């Protein structure tokens, strides 16, 4: 082990996460390697993989994500473009309306406004959440469409869960599915340019 | 003057603003009177009016708003519901794309995540920005419709100006007008329930 730290201790795991968060925030997702995180934490890359799996999973752990977006969004993507707007907003609300996932997600949102937080979340949203959805659905200009989708979903989070803007904050989920499904579907399908 | 403070000093003005911000954040807009702010600041209510005008204007000053929403949104409302979605997003982008107003607005957004910030901004959005627009346009269920509109505009701010989510962050304003106008128009006009 570089620097002689012992593997397997809780401090080692916490050190790896803290260094991962710092590097992802400073350099972005693409430019950060598991090896660089390992070096910063003074451990072997194999230990990082042992604790946290792939780079993608390390990123989600560093972000404090309470669910794996790939698992949650898999069924949304698998159904194809038709009806994807409705499946996406319904899935999104089910995750956010569940207190067990809402509380860590709120902590994540608050982290956005800490130093480096913008880059961490913007990069994470793009590379780990939105990119795969847009590509999986097979739409044209996936990044452009998914950034429109993201702008509505982020605003829904801010209005309903952070600001508590009424009557949106207390509305039944199904009312919001009805309101937002058509918006998201349009962002996925409307001709661009 | 109660407590013997001198009127007219910059400290008096700053004290009034700080007390106003604290009271609006703790109690909300409706429950906070100019008299209560004056008492908290140890000055006469007339001095509060002298410095800051009406309660609405005091609120905007306490929030740090760089523009008066009534002035900016007047032409949006005056044109009626037809085309209001497009006028609203174009006006919104013109204010946010102007650096002179964007920087103080970003400070305001960051204040949302400070203690009491949610209530301050949620209340301000509802009472001072959204409410008058919905009522001015004469739509049915104005609070419900305007909270949907707000959720998209807040998400646009977060994605474009706070997170810098590409390609949305660098998109020409006119591309975004085209993308968002139909969404806002639908929220203003789609049958609810």
Coordinates of C-alpha atoms in Angstrom, one line a residue:
Chain A
X1 CA 0.0 0.0 0.0
X2 CA 1.4 3.5 -0.8
X3 CA 1.9 5.6 2.3
X4 CA 1.4 2.5 4.4
X5 CA -2.3 2.9 5.1
X6 CA -4.1 -0.3 6.1
X7 CA -6.8 -1.5 3.8
X8 CA -10.2 -2.4 5.0
X9 CA -10.7 0.2 7.7
X10 CA -13.7 2.5 7.7
X11 CA -11.4 5.5 7.5
X12 CA -9.9 4.1 4.3
X13 CA -13.3 3.9 2.8
X14 CA -14.2 7.4 3.9
X15 CA -10.9 8.7 2.6
X16 CA -11.5 7.2 -0.8
X17 CA -15.0 8.7 -1.0
X18 CA -13.8 12.2 0.1
X19 CA -10.9 12.1 -2.5
X20 CA -13.3 10.9 -5.2
X21 CA -15.8 13.7 -4.4
X22 CA -13.0 16.3 -4.5
X23 CA -11.6 15.0 -7.8
X24 CA -14.9 14.6 -9.6
X25 CA -15.9 18.1 -8.5
X26 CA -12.6 19.7 -9.6
X27 CA -12.0 17.8 -12.8
X28 CA -15.4 16.4 -13.9
X29 CA -16.4 12.8 -14.4
X30 CA -14.6 12.0 -17.7
X31 CA -11.2 13.4 -16.6
X32 CA -11.2 11.5 -13.2
X33 CA -9.8 8.0 -13.2
X34 CA -10.2 5.3 -10.4
X35 CA -6.3 5.3 -10.4
X36 CA -6.2 9.0 -9.7
X37 CA -8.7 8.6 -6.8
X38 CA -6.6 5.7 -5.5
X39 CA -3.4 7.7 -5.6
X40 CA -5.1 10.7 -3.9
X41 CA -6.3 8.4 -1.1
X42 CA -3.0 6.6 -0.8
X43 CA -4.4 3.1 -1.7
X44 CA -4.2 0.6 -4.5
X45 CA -6.8 1.0 -7.3
X46 CA -7.8 -2.6 -6.7
X47 CA -9.0 -1.5 -3.2
X48 CA -11.1 1.2 -4.7
X49 CA -12.8 -1.3 -7.0
X50 CA -13.2 -3.7 -4.1
X51 CA -15.1 -1.1 -2.0
X52 CA -17.0 0.7 -4.7
X53 CA -17.1 -1.3 -7.9
X54 CA -16.8 0.6 -11.2
X55 CA -16.0 4.2 -11.7
X56 CA -19.7 4.9 -12.3
X57 CA -20.6 3.3 -9.0
X58 CA -17.8 5.1 -7.2
X59 CA -19.2 8.3 -8.6
X60 CA -22.7 7.6 -7.3
X61 CA -21.3 6.7 -3.9
X62 CA -19.3 10.0 -3.8
X63 CA -22.4 11.9 -4.8
X64 CA -24.4 10.2 -2.0
X65 CA -27.0 8.8 -4.4
X66 CA -29.5 6.6 -2.5
X67 CA -30.6 4.7 -5.6
X68 CA -28.8 3.6 -8.7
X69 CA -30.3 5.5 -11.6
X70 CA -29.6 2.7 -14.0
X71 CA -31.8 0.3 -11.9
X72 CA -34.6 2.9 -11.5
X73 CA -34.6 4.1 -15.0
X74 CA -34.1 0.8 -16.7
X75 CA -37.9 0.1 -17.2
X76 CA -38.4 3.7 -18.4
X77 CA -35.8 3.2 -21.2
X78 CA -36.9 -0.4 -22.0
X79 CA -40.4 0.7 -23.0
X80 CA -39.1 2.8 -25.8
X81 CA -40.0 6.4 -26.7
X82 CA -43.7 6.0 -26.8
X83 CA -45.0 6.8 -23.3
X84 CA -41.5 7.5 -22.0
X85 CA -42.5 11.0 -20.7
X86 CA -45.2 9.5 -18.5
X87 CA -43.1 6.6 -17.3
X88 CA -40.2 9.0 -16.5
X89 CA -42.2 11.4 -14.4
X90 CA -44.1 8.6 -12.6
X91 CA -40.8 6.8 -11.7
X92 CA -39.2 10.1 -10.7
X93 CA -42.1 11.0 -8.4
X94 CA -42.1 7.5 -6.8
X95 CA -38.4 7.9 -5.9
X96 CA -38.8 11.4 -4.6
X97 CA -42.1 10.9 -2.8
X98 CA -40.5 8.0 -0.8
X99 CA -39.0 9.5 2.4
X100 CA -36.2 6.9 2.5
X101 CA -34.8 8.1 -0.8
X102 CA -36.1 11.7 -0.6
X103 CA -33.9 12.7 2.4
X104 CA -30.5 11.7 0.9
X105 CA -31.6 13.2 -2.4
X106 CA -32.4 16.5 -0.7
X107 CA -28.9 16.4 0.9
X108 CA -27.5 15.9 -2.6
X109 CA -29.4 18.8 -4.0
X110 CA -28.2 21.1 -1.2
X111 CA -24.6 20.0 -2.1
X112 CA -25.1 21.5 -5.5
X113 CA -24.6 24.9 -4.0
X114 CA -21.4 24.0 -2.2
X115 CA -18.1 24.7 -3.8
X116 CA -17.6 22.4 -6.8
X117 CA -21.1 21.1 -6.4
X118 CA -22.4 22.4 -9.7
X119 CA -19.8 20.5 -11.6
X120 CA -20.3 17.4 -9.6
X121 CA -24.0 17.3 -10.2
X122 CA -24.1 18.7 -13.7
X123 CA -21.5 16.2 -14.8
X124 CA -23.2 13.4 -12.9
X125 CA -26.6 14.2 -14.4
X126 CA -25.2 14.3 -17.9
X127 CA -22.9 11.3 -17.8
X128 CA -24.6 8.9 -15.4
X129 CA -28.3 9.7 -15.5
X130 CA -29.4 11.6 -18.6
X131 CA -26.9 10.4 -21.2
X132 CA -27.8 6.7 -20.8
X133 CA -31.6 7.5 -20.9
X134 CA -31.4 9.5 -24.0
X135 CA -29.2 7.0 -25.7
X136 CA -31.3 4.1 -24.5
X137 CA -34.4 5.7 -25.9
X138 CA -32.7 6.2 -29.3
X139 CA -33.8 9.8 -29.8
X140 CA -32.0 12.2 -32.0
X141 CA -29.8 14.9 -30.3
X142 CA -30.1 13.0 -27.0
X143 CA -28.1 15.5 -24.9
X144 CA -30.1 18.5 -26.1
X145 CA -33.4 16.7 -25.4
X146 CA -32.3 15.3 -22.1
X147 CA -31.1 18.7 -20.9
X148 CA -34.7 20.0 -21.6
X149 CA -36.1 17.0 -19.7
X150 CA -33.7 17.7 -16.8
X151 CA -34.7 21.3 -16.6
X152 CA -38.3 20.3 -15.9
X153 CA -37.5 17.6 -13.5
X154 CA -35.0 19.7 -11.6
X155 CA -37.6 22.5 -11.3
X156 CA -40.2 20.0 -10.1
X157 CA -37.7 18.9 -7.3
X158 CA -37.0 22.5 -6.4
X159 CA -40.7 23.6 -6.4
X160 CA -42.2 20.5 -4.7
X161 CA -39.5 19.3 -2.3
X162 CA -37.1 22.2 -1.6
X163 CA -39.3 25.3 -1.8
X164 CA -42.6 23.6 -0.9
X165 CA -44.4 25.8 -3.4
X166 CA -48.1 25.3 -3.1
X167 CA -50.3 23.9 -4.4
X168 CA -47.7 21.9 -6.2
X169 CA -46.0 20.6 -3.0
X170 CA -49.2 18.9 -1.8
X171 CA -50.6 17.8 -5.1
X172 CA -51.2 14.0 -5.5
X173 CA -48.5 12.4 -7.7
X174 CA -51.0 11.4 -10.3
X175 CA -52.1 15.0 -10.9
X176 CA -48.4 15.8 -11.5
X177 CA -48.0 12.9 -13.9
X178 CA -50.9 14.2 -15.9
X179 CA -49.4 17.7 -15.9
X180 CA -45.8 16.8 -16.7
X181 CA -46.0 13.7 -18.9
X182 CA -46.9 15.7 -22.0
X183 CA -44.1 18.2 -21.4
X184 CA -41.4 15.5 -21.1
X185 CA -42.8 13.6 -24.1
X186 CA -42.7 16.8 -26.2
X187 CA -39.0 17.4 -25.2
X188 CA -38.2 13.9 -26.3
X189 CA -40.0 14.1 -29.7
X190 CA -40.5 17.7 -30.8
X191 CA -38.5 18.4 -34.0
X192 CA -35.4 20.5 -33.1
X193 CA -34.0 23.0 -35.6
Chain B
X1 CA -37.2 57.1 17.8
X2 CA -37.6 53.9 19.9
X3 CA -34.3 52.8 21.4
X4 CA -32.8 56.1 20.5
X5 CA -31.3 55.1 17.1
X6 CA -30.7 57.9 14.6
X7 CA -32.7 57.8 11.4
X8 CA -31.0 58.2 8.1
X9 CA -27.8 56.3 8.7
X10 CA -26.7 53.5 6.5
X11 CA -26.7 51.2 9.5
X12 CA -30.3 51.9 10.1
X13 CA -31.2 51.0 6.6
X14 CA -29.2 47.8 6.8
X15 CA -30.8 46.9 10.2
X16 CA -34.2 47.3 8.7
X17 CA -33.4 45.1 5.8
X18 CA -31.9 42.4 8.0
X19 CA -34.9 42.4 10.4
X20 CA -37.3 42.4 7.4
X21 CA -35.5 39.4 5.9
X22 CA -35.5 37.5 9.2
X23 CA -39.2 38.2 9.8
X24 CA -40.3 37.4 6.2
X25 CA -38.3 34.1 6.4
X26 CA -39.7 33.2 9.8
X27 CA -43.3 34.2 9.4
X28 CA -44.0 34.4 5.7
X29 CA -45.0 37.4 3.7
X30 CA -48.7 37.7 4.7
X31 CA -48.0 37.5 8.5
X32 CA -45.2 40.1 8.4
X33 CA -46.2 43.8 8.8
X34 CA -44.1 46.9 8.1
X35 CA -44.9 47.8 11.7
X36 CA -43.4 44.5 13.0
X37 CA -40.3 45.1 11.0
X38 CA -40.0 48.7 12.3
X39 CA -40.4 47.4 15.9
X40 CA -37.7 44.8 15.4
X41 CA -35.3 47.3 13.9
X42 CA -36.1 49.9 16.6
X43 CA -37.4 52.6 14.3
X44 CA -40.6 54.3 13.4
X45 CA -42.7 52.6 10.6
X46 CA -42.7 55.9 8.7
X47 CA -38.9 55.5 8.4
X48 CA -39.3 52.0 6.9
X49 CA -41.7 53.4 4.3
X50 CA -39.4 56.3 3.7
X51 CA -36.5 54.0 2.9
X52 CA -38.2 51.1 1.2
X53 CA -41.7 52.2 0.1
X54 CA -44.5 49.6 0.4
X55 CA -44.4 46.3 2.1
X56 CA -44.1 44.6 -1.3
X57 CA -41.1 46.8 -2.2
X58 CA -39.5 46.2 1.3
X59 CA -39.9 42.5 0.6
X60 CA -38.1 42.7 -2.8
X61 CA -35.3 44.7 -1.2
X62 CA -35.0 42.2 1.6
X63 CA -34.9 39.4 -1.0
X64 CA -32.1 41.3 -2.9
X65 CA -34.2 41.3 -6.1
X66 CA -32.3 43.4 -8.8
X67 CA -35.5 44.1 -10.7
X68 CA -39.1 44.7 -9.8
X69 CA -41.1 41.8 -11.2
X70 CA -44.1 44.0 -11.6
X71 CA -42.2 46.2 -14.1
X72 CA -40.7 43.3 -15.9
X73 CA -43.8 41.2 -16.1
X74 CA -46.2 44.0 -16.8
X75 CA -46.0 43.6 -20.6
X76 CA -46.3 39.8 -20.3
X77 CA -49.6 40.2 -18.5
X78 CA -50.9 43.1 -20.5
X79 CA -50.9 41.0 -23.7
X80 CA -53.4 38.5 -22.3
X81 CA -53.2 34.7 -22.3
X82 CA -52.7 34.3 -26.0
X83 CA -48.9 34.1 -26.5
X84 CA -48.2 34.6 -22.8
X85 CA -46.0 31.5 -22.6
X86 CA -43.7 32.9 -25.3
X87 CA -43.6 36.4 -23.8
X88 CA -42.9 35.0 -20.4
X89 CA -40.0 32.8 -21.3
X90 CA -38.5 35.6 -23.6
X91 CA -38.8 38.2 -20.8
X92 CA -37.4 35.7 -18.2
X93 CA -34.3 34.9 -20.4
X94 CA -33.7 38.6 -21.1
X95 CA -33.4 39.3 -17.4
X96 CA -31.3 36.2 -16.6
X97 CA -29.0 36.5 -19.6
X98 CA -28.1 40.1 -18.6
X99 CA -25.1 39.8 -16.3
X100 CA -26.1 42.9 -14.3
X101 CA -29.3 41.2 -13.2
X102 CA -28.0 37.6 -13.3
X103 CA -25.4 38.0 -10.6
X104 CA -27.8 39.3 -7.9
X105 CA -30.4 36.8 -9.0
X106 CA -27.9 34.0 -8.5
X107 CA -27.1 35.2 -5.0
X108 CA -30.9 35.1 -4.4
X109 CA -31.1 31.5 -5.6
X110 CA -28.2 30.5 -3.4
X111 CA -30.0 32.1 -0.4
X112 CA -32.8 29.6 -0.9
X113 CA -30.7 26.9 0.8
X114 CA -29.9 29.1 3.8
X115 CA -32.1 28.8 6.9
X116 CA -35.5 30.2 6.2
X117 CA -34.6 30.7 2.6
X118 CA -37.2 28.3 1.3
X119 CA -40.0 30.1 2.9
X120 CA -38.7 33.5 1.8
X121 CA -38.4 32.5 -1.8
X122 CA -41.5 30.3 -2.0
X123 CA -43.6 33.0 -0.4
X124 CA -42.0 35.7 -2.5
X125 CA -42.6 33.8 -5.7
X126 CA -46.2 33.1 -4.8
X127 CA -47.3 36.4 -3.5
X128 CA -45.2 38.9 -5.4
X129 CA -44.3 37.3 -8.7
X130 CA -46.6 34.4 -9.6
X131 CA -49.8 35.4 -8.0
X132 CA -50.1 38.8 -9.8
X133 CA -49.2 37.2 -13.2
X134 CA -51.8 34.5 -12.9
X135 CA -54.5 36.9 -11.7
X136 CA -53.5 39.5 -14.4
X137 CA -53.8 36.9 -17.1
X138 CA -57.3 35.9 -15.8
X139 CA -56.7 32.1 -16.0
X140 CA -58.7 29.7 -13.9
X141 CA -56.9 28.1 -10.9
X142 CA -54.1 30.7 -11.2
X143 CA -52.0 29.4 -8.3
X144 CA -52.1 25.8 -9.6
X145 CA -51.1 26.9 -13.1
X146 CA -48.5 29.3 -12.0
X147 CA -46.8 26.7 -9.7
X148 CA -46.5 24.5 -12.8
X149 CA -45.0 27.5 -14.8
X150 CA -42.7 28.2 -11.8
X151 CA -41.4 24.7 -11.7
X152 CA -40.3 24.9 -15.4
X153 CA -38.7 28.4 -15.0
X154 CA -36.9 27.4 -11.7
X155 CA -35.6 24.3 -13.5
X156 CA -34.4 26.4 -16.4
X157 CA -32.5 28.7 -14.0
X158 CA -30.9 25.8 -12.2
X159 CA -29.9 23.9 -15.4
X160 CA -28.7 26.9 -17.4
X161 CA -27.3 29.3 -14.8
X162 CA -26.5 27.3 -11.7
X163 CA -25.5 23.9 -12.9
X164 CA -24.3 25.0 -16.4
X165 CA -25.9 21.9 -17.9
X166 CA -24.9 21.6 -21.5
X167 CA -26.0 22.0 -24.2
X168 CA -28.7 24.0 -22.5
X169 CA -26.3 26.4 -20.8
X170 CA -24.8 27.6 -24.0
X171 CA -27.9 27.5 -26.2
X172 CA -29.1 30.8 -27.9
X173 CA -32.0 32.3 -26.1
X174 CA -34.2 32.0 -29.1
X175 CA -33.7 28.2 -29.2
X176 CA -34.9 28.1 -25.6
X177 CA -37.9 30.3 -26.3
X178 CA -39.0 27.9 -29.0
X179 CA -38.5 24.9 -26.6
X180 CA -40.2 26.4 -23.5
X181 CA -43.0 28.7 -24.9
X182 CA -45.3 25.7 -25.7
X183 CA -44.7 24.2 -22.3
X184 CA -45.6 27.4 -20.4
X185 CA -48.6 28.0 -22.7
X186 CA -49.9 24.5 -22.0
X187 CA -49.6 25.0 -18.2
X188 CA -51.6 28.2 -18.6
X189 CA -54.3 26.7 -20.7
X190 CA -54.6 22.9 -20.4
X191 CA -57.8 21.8 -18.8
X192 CA -57.1 20.9 -15.1
X193 CA -59.2 18.1 -13.4

